[in-house]
PDB file of C-alpha atoms and ligand atoms in Angstrom:
ATOM      1  CA  MET A   1      59.405 184.700 152.000  1.00  0.00           C
ATOM      2  CA  THR A   2      59.920 184.754 155.716  1.00  0.00           C
ATOM      3  CA  ALA A   3      57.472 184.275 158.516  1.00  0.00           C
ATOM      4  CA  ASN A   4      58.046 187.618 160.145  1.00  0.00           C
ATOM      5  CA  HIS A   5      60.436 190.200 158.785  1.00  0.00           C
ATOM      6  CA  ALA A   6      60.433 192.182 161.994  1.00  0.00           C
ATOM      7  CA  GLU A   7      61.950 189.556 164.238  1.00  0.00           C
ATOM      8  CA  LYS A   8      65.321 188.337 163.112  1.00  0.00           C
ATOM      9  CA  ILE A   9      66.390 185.406 165.252  1.00  0.00           C
ATOM     10  CA  LEU A  10      69.629 184.333 163.569  1.00  0.00           C
ATOM     11  CA  GLU A  11      72.087 186.405 161.584  1.00  0.00           C
ATOM     12  CA  VAL A  12      74.966 184.648 159.855  1.00  0.00           C
ATOM     13  CA  ARG A  13      77.621 186.677 158.036  1.00  0.00           C
ATOM     14  CA  GLY A  14      80.557 185.436 156.014  1.00  0.00           C
ATOM     15  CA  LEU A  15      80.616 182.099 157.818  1.00  0.00           C
ATOM     16  CA  THR A  16      83.552 179.947 156.755  1.00  0.00           C
ATOM     17  CA  LYS A  17      84.754 176.568 157.960  1.00  0.00           C
ATOM     18  CA  THR A  18      87.964 174.862 156.943  1.00  0.00           C
ATOM     19  CA  TYR A  19      88.823 171.437 158.305  1.00  0.00           C
ATOM     20  CA  GLY A  20      92.380 170.226 158.688  1.00  0.00           C
ATOM     21  CA  GLY A  21      95.577 172.218 158.512  1.00  0.00           C
ATOM     22  CA  GLU A  22      96.584 171.173 162.030  1.00  0.00           C
ATOM     23  CA  ALA A  23     100.245 170.768 162.753  1.00  0.00           C
ATOM     24  CA  LYS A  24     100.452 167.211 164.103  1.00  0.00           C
ATOM     25  CA  LYS A  25     103.224 166.420 166.551  1.00  0.00           C
ATOM     26  CA  GLY A  26     106.151 164.834 164.740  1.00  0.00           C
ATOM     27  CA  ALA A  27     104.624 165.327 161.276  1.00  0.00           C
ATOM     28  CA  LYS A  28     106.522 167.399 158.716  1.00  0.00           C
ATOM     29  CA  GLN A  29     103.391 168.689 156.987  1.00  0.00           C
ATOM     30  CA  PRO A  30     100.157 170.012 158.478  1.00  0.00           C
ATOM     31  CA  THR A  31      97.070 167.881 157.701  1.00  0.00           C
ATOM     32  CA  PRO A  32      95.433 168.680 154.339  1.00  0.00           C
ATOM     33  CA  THR A  33      92.768 171.350 154.437  1.00  0.00           C
ATOM     34  CA  LEU A  34      89.209 171.236 153.176  1.00  0.00           C
ATOM     35  CA  ASP A  35      87.208 174.447 152.726  1.00  0.00           C
ATOM     36  CA  VAL A  36      83.685 173.276 153.470  1.00  0.00           C
ATOM     37  CA  LEU A  37      81.846 176.559 154.054  1.00  0.00           C
ATOM     38  CA  LYS A  38      83.127 179.414 151.902  1.00  0.00           C
ATOM     39  CA  GLY A  39      81.012 182.311 153.082  1.00  0.00           C
ATOM     40  CA  ILE A  40      77.455 181.701 154.252  1.00  0.00           C
ATOM     41  CA  ASP A  41      75.214 184.734 154.720  1.00  0.00           C
ATOM     42  CA  ILE A  42      71.698 184.180 155.960  1.00  0.00           C
ATOM     43  CA  ASP A  43      69.021 185.725 158.137  1.00  0.00           C
ATOM     44  CA  ILE A  44      66.458 183.506 159.846  1.00  0.00           C
ATOM     45  CA  TYR A  45      63.250 184.990 161.213  1.00  0.00           C
ATOM     46  CA  ARG A  46      61.115 183.817 164.098  1.00  0.00           C
ATOM     47  CA  GLY A  47      58.688 181.171 162.906  1.00  0.00           C
ATOM     48  CA  ASP A  48      60.706 180.241 159.837  1.00  0.00           C
ATOM     49  CA  VAL A  49      60.775 176.570 158.979  1.00  0.00           C
ATOM     50  CA  VAL A  50      63.852 176.268 156.808  1.00  0.00           C
ATOM     51  CA  CYS A  51      64.805 173.075 155.043  1.00  0.00           C
ATOM     52  CA  LEU A  52      68.455 172.729 154.058  1.00  0.00           C
ATOM     53  CA  ILE A  53      69.139 170.520 151.091  1.00  0.00           C
ATOM     54  CA  GLY A  54      72.201 169.677 149.051  1.00  0.00           C
ATOM     55  CA  PRO A  55      74.439 166.810 148.027  1.00  0.00           C
ATOM     56  CA  SER A  56      76.110 164.629 150.615  1.00  0.00           C
ATOM     57  CA  GLY A  57      79.287 166.278 151.890  1.00  0.00           C
ATOM     58  CA  CYS A  58      78.286 169.816 150.887  1.00  0.00           C
ATOM     59  CA  GLY A  59      78.473 171.013 154.491  1.00  0.00           C
ATOM     60  CA  LYS A  60      74.888 170.898 155.773  1.00  0.00           C
ATOM     61  CA  SER A  61      75.852 169.271 159.066  1.00  0.00           C
ATOM     62  CA  THR A  62      78.886 171.509 159.400  1.00  0.00           C
ATOM     63  CA  PHE A  63      76.674 174.563 158.995  1.00  0.00           C
ATOM     64  CA  LEU A  64      74.189 173.412 161.665  1.00  0.00           C
ATOM     65  CA  ARG A  65      77.001 172.445 164.016  1.00  0.00           C
ATOM     66  CA  CYS A  66      78.638 175.871 163.609  1.00  0.00           C
ATOM     67  CA  LEU A  67      75.351 177.504 164.654  1.00  0.00           C
ATOM     68  CA  ASN A  68      75.552 175.990 168.128  1.00  0.00           C
ATOM     69  CA  ARG A  69      79.344 175.811 168.194  1.00  0.00           C
ATOM     70  CA  LEU A  70      79.727 172.064 168.124  1.00  0.00           C
ATOM     71  CA  GLU A  71      82.146 173.109 165.384  1.00  0.00           C
ATOM     72  CA  ILE A  72      84.180 176.287 165.784  1.00  0.00           C
ATOM     73  CA  PRO A  73      83.817 178.440 162.660  1.00  0.00           C
ATOM     74  CA  THR A  74      86.980 179.452 160.870  1.00  0.00           C
ATOM     75  CA  GLY A  75      85.643 182.906 160.041  1.00  0.00           C
ATOM     76  CA  GLY A  76      82.586 185.109 159.957  1.00  0.00           C
ATOM     77  CA  SER A  77      80.001 185.838 162.620  1.00  0.00           C
ATOM     78  CA  ILE A  78      76.825 184.281 163.975  1.00  0.00           C
ATOM     79  CA  LYS A  79      74.321 186.189 166.094  1.00  0.00           C
ATOM     80  CA  PHE A  80      71.423 184.454 167.813  1.00  0.00           C
ATOM     81  CA  GLU A  81      68.730 186.719 169.239  1.00  0.00           C
ATOM     82  CA  GLY A  82      71.263 189.526 169.108  1.00  0.00           C
ATOM     83  CA  ILE A  83      73.890 187.569 171.056  1.00  0.00           C
ATOM     84  CA  GLU A  84      77.231 186.692 169.487  1.00  0.00           C
ATOM     85  CA  VAL A  85      77.594 182.904 169.320  1.00  0.00           C
ATOM     86  CA  ASP A  86      81.081 182.638 170.801  1.00  0.00           C
ATOM     87  CA  ASP A  87      82.744 180.867 173.715  1.00  0.00           C
ATOM     88  CA  ALA A  88      81.614 183.525 176.157  1.00  0.00           C
ATOM     89  CA  HIS A  89      77.910 183.187 175.284  1.00  0.00           C
ATOM     90  CA  ILE A  90      77.556 179.608 174.179  1.00  0.00           C
ATOM     91  CA  ASP A  91      75.838 178.297 177.321  1.00  0.00           C
ATOM     92  CA  ALA A  92      73.129 180.932 177.088  1.00  0.00           C
ATOM     93  CA  VAL A  93      72.736 180.283 173.372  1.00  0.00           C
ATOM     94  CA  ARG A  94      72.402 176.502 173.787  1.00  0.00           C
ATOM     95  CA  GLN A  95      69.624 176.947 176.340  1.00  0.00           C
ATOM     96  CA  LYS A  96      67.469 178.445 173.621  1.00  0.00           C
ATOM     97  CA  MET A  97      68.771 176.383 170.697  1.00  0.00           C
ATOM     98  CA  GLY A  98      67.791 172.718 170.677  1.00  0.00           C
ATOM     99  CA  MET A  99      69.447 170.149 168.465  1.00  0.00           C
ATOM    100  CA  VAL A 100      68.158 166.802 167.281  1.00  0.00           C
ATOM    101  CA  PHE A 101      70.937 164.624 166.008  1.00  0.00           C
ATOM    102  CA  GLN A 102      71.232 162.535 162.948  1.00  0.00           C
ATOM    103  CA  HIS A 103      71.138 158.889 163.909  1.00  0.00           C
ATOM    104  CA  PHE A 104      73.438 157.893 161.171  1.00  0.00           C
ATOM    105  CA  ASN A 105      75.926 155.233 162.206  1.00  0.00           C
ATOM    106  CA  LEU A 106      74.174 154.361 165.426  1.00  0.00           C
ATOM    107  CA  PHE A 107      73.515 150.716 166.086  1.00  0.00           C
ATOM    108  CA  PRO A 108      69.837 150.193 166.864  1.00  0.00           C
ATOM    109  CA  HIS A 109      70.537 147.319 169.280  1.00  0.00           C
ATOM    110  CA  LEU A 110      72.814 149.448 171.455  1.00  0.00           C
ATOM    111  CA  THR A 111      71.743 152.264 173.723  1.00  0.00           C
ATOM    112  CA  VAL A 112      72.726 155.832 172.935  1.00  0.00           C
ATOM    113  CA  LYS A 113      75.534 155.658 175.480  1.00  0.00           C
ATOM    114  CA  GLN A 114      76.781 152.260 174.301  1.00  0.00           C
ATOM    115  CA  ASN A 115      76.897 153.695 170.787  1.00  0.00           C
ATOM    116  CA  LEU A 116      79.039 156.591 171.990  1.00  0.00           C
ATOM    117  CA  CYS A 117      81.431 154.288 173.841  1.00  0.00           C
ATOM    118  CA  LEU A 118      81.822 151.743 171.088  1.00  0.00           C
ATOM    119  CA  ALA A 119      84.399 153.315 168.784  1.00  0.00           C
ATOM    120  CA  PRO A 120      86.804 154.650 171.435  1.00  0.00           C
ATOM    121  CA  GLU A 121      86.713 151.259 173.187  1.00  0.00           C
ATOM    122  CA  LEU A 122      87.153 149.173 170.053  1.00  0.00           C
ATOM    123  CA  LEU A 123      90.004 151.366 168.867  1.00  0.00           C
ATOM    124  CA  LYS A 124      91.499 151.068 172.351  1.00  0.00           C
ATOM    125  CA  LEU A 125      91.761 154.845 172.528  1.00  0.00           C
ATOM    126  CA  LYS A 126      90.064 154.804 175.884  1.00  0.00           C
ATOM    127  CA  SER A 127      89.431 152.391 178.722  1.00  0.00           C
ATOM    128  CA  LYS A 128      85.839 151.365 179.386  1.00  0.00           C
ATOM    129  CA  GLU A 129      85.663 153.808 182.294  1.00  0.00           C
ATOM    130  CA  GLU A 130      87.128 156.698 180.306  1.00  0.00           C
ATOM    131  CA  ALA A 131      84.806 156.041 177.368  1.00  0.00           C
ATOM    132  CA  SER A 132      81.828 155.906 179.691  1.00  0.00           C
ATOM    133  CA  LYS A 133      82.802 159.166 181.374  1.00  0.00           C
ATOM    134  CA  ARG A 134      83.365 160.871 178.018  1.00  0.00           C
ATOM    135  CA  ALA A 135      79.991 159.653 176.715  1.00  0.00           C
ATOM    136  CA  GLU A 136      78.276 161.048 179.800  1.00  0.00           C
ATOM    137  CA  GLU A 137      80.038 164.381 179.338  1.00  0.00           C
ATOM    138  CA  LEU A 138      78.993 164.540 175.709  1.00  0.00           C
ATOM    139  CA  LEU A 139      75.384 163.744 176.502  1.00  0.00           C
ATOM    140  CA  ALA A 140      75.318 166.277 179.336  1.00  0.00           C
ATOM    141  CA  ARG A 141      76.772 168.912 177.035  1.00  0.00           C
ATOM    142  CA  VAL A 142      73.822 168.544 174.674  1.00  0.00           C
ATOM    143  CA  GLY A 143      71.229 168.084 177.414  1.00  0.00           C
ATOM    144  CA  LEU A 144      70.553 164.426 176.683  1.00  0.00           C
ATOM    145  CA  SER A 145      71.814 162.806 179.878  1.00  0.00           C
ATOM    146  CA  ASP A 146      68.507 161.107 180.532  1.00  0.00           C
ATOM    147  CA  LYS A 147      68.601 159.497 177.074  1.00  0.00           C
ATOM    148  CA  ALA A 148      71.840 157.610 177.730  1.00  0.00           C
ATOM    149  CA  ASN A 149      70.110 154.284 178.226  1.00  0.00           C
ATOM    150  CA  VAL A 150      67.431 154.388 175.549  1.00  0.00           C
ATOM    151  CA  PHE A 151      67.750 152.821 172.129  1.00  0.00           C
ATOM    152  CA  PRO A 152      68.328 155.295 169.317  1.00  0.00           C
ATOM    153  CA  LYS A 153      65.115 154.517 167.478  1.00  0.00           C
ATOM    154  CA  SER A 154      63.132 156.364 170.131  1.00  0.00           C
ATOM    155  CA  LEU A 155      63.870 159.609 168.319  1.00  0.00           C
ATOM    156  CA  SER A 156      60.555 161.165 169.286  1.00  0.00           C
ATOM    157  CA  GLY A 157      61.923 161.033 172.832  1.00  0.00           C
ATOM    158  CA  GLY A 158      64.961 162.953 171.623  1.00  0.00           C
ATOM    159  CA  ILE A 159      62.743 165.587 170.080  1.00  0.00           C
ATOM    160  CA  ALA A 160      60.726 165.790 173.282  1.00  0.00           C
ATOM    161  CA  ARG A 161      63.943 166.270 175.209  1.00  0.00           C
ATOM    162  CA  ALA A 162      65.055 169.062 172.907  1.00  0.00           C
ATOM    163  CA  LEU A 163      61.680 170.702 173.526  1.00  0.00           C
ATOM    164  CA  ALA A 164      61.924 170.379 177.288  1.00  0.00           C
ATOM    165  CA  MET A 165      64.259 173.375 177.375  1.00  0.00           C
ATOM    166  CA  ASP A 166      61.573 175.442 175.655  1.00  0.00           C
ATOM    167  CA  PRO A 167      63.960 176.475 172.891  1.00  0.00           C
ATOM    168  CA  ASP A 168      63.337 179.283 170.414  1.00  0.00           C
ATOM    169  CA  VAL A 169      65.016 177.351 167.606  1.00  0.00           C
ATOM    170  CA  ILE A 170      65.491 173.656 166.975  1.00  0.00           C
ATOM    171  CA  LEU A 171      68.143 172.367 164.594  1.00  0.00           C
ATOM    172  CA  PHE A 172      67.437 168.975 163.041  1.00  0.00           C
ATOM    173  CA  ASP A 173      70.152 167.083 161.204  1.00  0.00           C
ATOM    174  CA  GLU A 174      68.566 164.456 158.957  1.00  0.00           C
ATOM    175  CA  PRO A 175      66.311 163.322 161.766  1.00  0.00           C
ATOM    176  CA  THR A 176      64.689 160.527 159.793  1.00  0.00           C
ATOM    177  CA  SER A 177      67.587 159.292 157.677  1.00  0.00           C
ATOM    178  CA  ALA A 178      68.512 156.303 159.818  1.00  0.00           C
ATOM    179  CA  LEU A 179      65.101 155.371 161.174  1.00  0.00           C
ATOM    180  CA  ASP A 180      63.258 152.166 160.464  1.00  0.00           C
ATOM    181  CA  PRO A 181      60.823 152.958 157.636  1.00  0.00           C
ATOM    182  CA  GLU A 182      57.791 152.529 159.894  1.00  0.00           C
ATOM    183  CA  MET A 183      59.119 155.250 162.223  1.00  0.00           C
ATOM    184  CA  VAL A 184      59.712 157.902 159.545  1.00  0.00           C
ATOM    185  CA  GLY A 185      56.088 158.962 159.095  1.00  0.00           C
ATOM    186  CA  GLU A 186      55.577 159.328 162.821  1.00  0.00           C
ATOM    187  CA  VAL A 187      58.610 161.567 163.261  1.00  0.00           C
ATOM    188  CA  LEU A 188      57.745 163.709 160.222  1.00  0.00           C
ATOM    189  CA  GLU A 189      54.218 164.109 161.586  1.00  0.00           C
ATOM    190  CA  LEU A 190      55.611 165.202 164.952  1.00  0.00           C
ATOM    191  CA  MET A 191      57.886 167.729 163.218  1.00  0.00           C
ATOM    192  CA  LYS A 192      54.970 169.035 161.194  1.00  0.00           C
ATOM    193  CA  GLU A 193      52.939 169.581 164.369  1.00  0.00           C
ATOM    194  CA  LEU A 194      55.931 171.378 165.865  1.00  0.00           C
ATOM    195  CA  ALA A 195      56.210 173.627 162.825  1.00  0.00           C
ATOM    196  CA  HIS A 196      52.588 174.611 163.330  1.00  0.00           C
ATOM    197  CA  THR A 197      53.310 175.765 166.894  1.00  0.00           C
ATOM    198  CA  GLY A 198      55.388 178.569 165.381  1.00  0.00           C
ATOM    199  CA  ILE A 199      58.746 177.419 166.713  1.00  0.00           C
ATOM    200  CA  THR A 200      61.647 178.253 164.415  1.00  0.00           C
ATOM    201  CA  MET A 201      63.137 175.157 162.806  1.00  0.00           C
ATOM    202  CA  LEU A 202      66.183 174.475 160.647  1.00  0.00           C
ATOM    203  CA  VAL A 203      65.951 171.027 159.146  1.00  0.00           C
ATOM    204  CA  VAL A 204      68.569 169.236 157.083  1.00  0.00           C
ATOM    205  CA  THR A 205      66.570 166.658 155.206  1.00  0.00           C
ATOM    206  CA  HIS A 206      66.287 164.476 152.149  1.00  0.00           C
ATOM    207  CA  GLU A 207      62.509 164.307 152.618  1.00  0.00           C
ATOM    208  CA  MET A 208      61.494 166.548 149.726  1.00  0.00           C
ATOM    209  CA  GLY A 209      57.789 165.979 150.476  1.00  0.00           C
ATOM    210  CA  PHE A 210      58.295 167.370 153.964  1.00  0.00           C
ATOM    211  CA  ALA A 211      60.260 170.346 152.621  1.00  0.00           C
ATOM    212  CA  ARG A 212      57.556 171.089 150.084  1.00  0.00           C
ATOM    213  CA  GLU A 213      54.662 170.750 152.487  1.00  0.00           C
ATOM    214  CA  VAL A 214      55.967 172.113 155.791  1.00  0.00           C
ATOM    215  CA  SER A 215      58.772 174.624 155.195  1.00  0.00           C
ATOM    216  CA  ASN A 216      58.440 178.253 154.164  1.00  0.00           C
ATOM    217  CA  ARG A 217      62.013 178.394 152.836  1.00  0.00           C
ATOM    218  CA  VAL A 218      64.197 175.827 151.174  1.00  0.00           C
ATOM    219  CA  ILE A 219      67.909 176.470 150.991  1.00  0.00           C
ATOM    220  CA  PHE A 220      70.185 174.685 148.563  1.00  0.00           C
ATOM    221  CA  ILE A 221      73.818 174.516 149.664  1.00  0.00           C
ATOM    222  CA  ASP A 222      76.504 173.505 147.245  1.00  0.00           C
ATOM    223  CA  GLU A 223      80.199 174.250 146.775  1.00  0.00           C
ATOM    224  CA  GLY A 224      80.391 175.897 150.174  1.00  0.00           C
ATOM    225  CA  ARG A 225      77.699 178.489 149.519  1.00  0.00           C
ATOM    226  CA  ILE A 226      73.964 179.042 149.613  1.00  0.00           C
ATOM    227  CA  GLN A 227      73.003 178.766 145.969  1.00  0.00           C
ATOM    228  CA  GLU A 228      69.237 179.209 146.329  1.00  0.00           C
ATOM    229  CA  ASP A 229      66.915 180.369 149.097  1.00  0.00           C
ATOM    230  CA  GLU A 230      63.305 180.273 147.962  1.00  0.00           C
ATOM    231  CA  PRO A 231      59.818 179.311 149.091  1.00  0.00           C
ATOM    232  CA  PRO A 232      59.365 175.601 148.322  1.00  0.00           C
ATOM    233  CA  GLN A 233      56.829 176.147 145.528  1.00  0.00           C
ATOM    234  CA  GLU A 234      59.358 178.306 143.699  1.00  0.00           C
ATOM    235  CA  LEU A 235      62.443 176.219 144.390  1.00  0.00           C
ATOM    236  CA  PHE A 236      60.894 172.910 143.375  1.00  0.00           C
ATOM    237  CA  SER A 237      58.951 174.119 140.351  1.00  0.00           C
ATOM    238  CA  ASN A 238      61.494 176.587 139.049  1.00  0.00           C
ATOM    239  CA  PRO A 239      65.033 175.633 140.147  1.00  0.00           C
ATOM    240  CA  LYS A 240      67.555 178.056 138.645  1.00  0.00           C
ATOM    241  CA  HIS A 241      70.957 176.691 139.537  1.00  0.00           C
ATOM    242  CA  PRO A 242      72.014 173.846 137.197  1.00  0.00           C
ATOM    243  CA  ARG A 243      73.374 171.856 140.133  1.00  0.00           C
ATOM    244  CA  LEU A 244      70.064 172.217 141.966  1.00  0.00           C
ATOM    245  CA  LYS A 245      68.289 170.926 138.872  1.00  0.00           C
ATOM    246  CA  ALA A 246      70.623 167.938 138.779  1.00  0.00           C
ATOM    247  CA  PHE A 247      70.216 167.362 142.530  1.00  0.00           C
ATOM    248  CA  LEU A 248      66.429 167.471 142.345  1.00  0.00           C
ATOM    249  CA  SER A 249      66.314 165.123 139.387  1.00  0.00           C
ATOM    250  CA  ARG A 250      68.255 162.597 141.469  1.00  0.00           C
ATOM    251  CA  MET A 251      66.016 163.099 144.519  1.00  0.00           C
ATOM    252  CA  LEU A 252      62.536 163.164 143.062  1.00  0.00           C
TER     253      LEU A 252
HETATM  254  P1  ADP B   1      76.819 167.036 154.791  1.00  0.00           P
HETATM  255  O1  ADP B   1      76.171 167.081 156.142  1.00  0.00           O
HETATM  256  O2  ADP B   1      76.270 168.045 153.836  1.00  0.00           O
HETATM  257  O3  ADP B   1      76.790 165.657 154.195  1.00  0.00           O
HETATM  258  P2  ADP B   1      79.251 167.560 156.287  1.00  0.00           P
HETATM  259  O4  ADP B   1      79.065 168.910 156.874  1.00  0.00           O
HETATM  260  O5  ADP B   1      79.056 166.407 157.201  1.00  0.00           O
HETATM  261  O6  ADP B   1      78.367 167.414 154.972  1.00  0.00           O
HETATM  262  O7  ADP B   1      80.720 167.437 155.709  1.00  0.00           O
HETATM  263  C1  ADP B   1      81.227 168.345 154.750  1.00  0.00           C
HETATM  264  C2  ADP B   1      82.624 167.905 154.362  1.00  0.00           C
HETATM  265  O8  ADP B   1      83.494 168.087 155.460  1.00  0.00           O
HETATM  266  C3  ADP B   1      82.740 166.448 153.976  1.00  0.00           C
HETATM  267  O9  ADP B   1      83.671 166.340 152.934  1.00  0.00           O
HETATM  268  C4  ADP B   1      83.245 165.784 155.234  1.00  0.00           C
HETATM  269  O10 ADP B   1      83.987 164.626 154.932  1.00  0.00           O
HETATM  270  C5  ADP B   1      84.127 166.872 155.822  1.00  0.00           C
HETATM  271  N1  ADP B   1      84.178 166.826 157.293  1.00  0.00           N
HETATM  272  C6  ADP B   1      83.125 166.842 158.138  1.00  0.00           C
HETATM  273  N2  ADP B   1      83.524 166.833 159.416  1.00  0.00           N
HETATM  274  C7  ADP B   1      84.887 166.825 159.387  1.00  0.00           C
HETATM  275  C8  ADP B   1      85.913 166.810 160.401  1.00  0.00           C
HETATM  276  N3  ADP B   1      85.607 166.839 161.697  1.00  0.00           N
HETATM  277  N4  ADP B   1      87.195 166.787 159.991  1.00  0.00           N
HETATM  278  C9  ADP B   1      87.509 166.790 158.680  1.00  0.00           C
HETATM  279  N5  ADP B   1      86.607 166.797 157.677  1.00  0.00           N
HETATM  280  C10 ADP B   1      85.310 166.822 158.026  1.00  0.00           C
HETATM  281 MG1   MG B   2      75.239 165.656 157.296  1.00  0.00          MG
END
């Protein structure tokens, strides 16, 4: 079931993503390859609230990141509001497509920018100045420059920032997975209110209660493909795919 069959907002056809296979300088062999997305076809309609579920490593983040070209797809096509999501159109697309990041692996006692600088500095890949400049570029690229100096737990601020562009779609990648437990309810409540405004949302989540209560479609991704795409009542009460059954029995 979709919110409005007339208004298709996203059209994904034959989307594939393979990591690796690069020829490294001096190396005899290219890096090993990993086929993460093996052909994703999906239509998203205006007002849809889609929850994406599936085992860790199945490609949920990769899929979201391909939608706004933070990852370059290996094959297939993505159209957003009729516009091809490619290098030529990506700036226009990103203005109408907000993204709220997963806060996995961020240190709560460091600011967003300090978190971004940490690894390149520790690994001595970059000087302090270079790391700082790169972090600022990254934040600017995703429209979060003004969040550089806040601590990552203020995720509601990140959601507010994503909304400031008045996007037509917001992509959420496990928005609550790394929050302090007392923050989770607040963020889920905020997302529920958002859903009720009619904005289109794609949410990668392990919060099955949220998926059941707030979404109109739940999509199960496994082995590089969409295995089920059903209203939550149907998907949770009558899972068909054996791997979905196994996944749900671990989650619930
Ligand atoms: P999920 O979000 O469902 O947990 P991801 O999309 O993050 O899964 O990752 C899917 C698979 O691709 C994982 O095996 C992960 O290790 C691998 N992967 C993700 N990003 C990269 C990358 N930049 N380079 C190589 N492998 C990657
Ligand atoms: Mg992920």
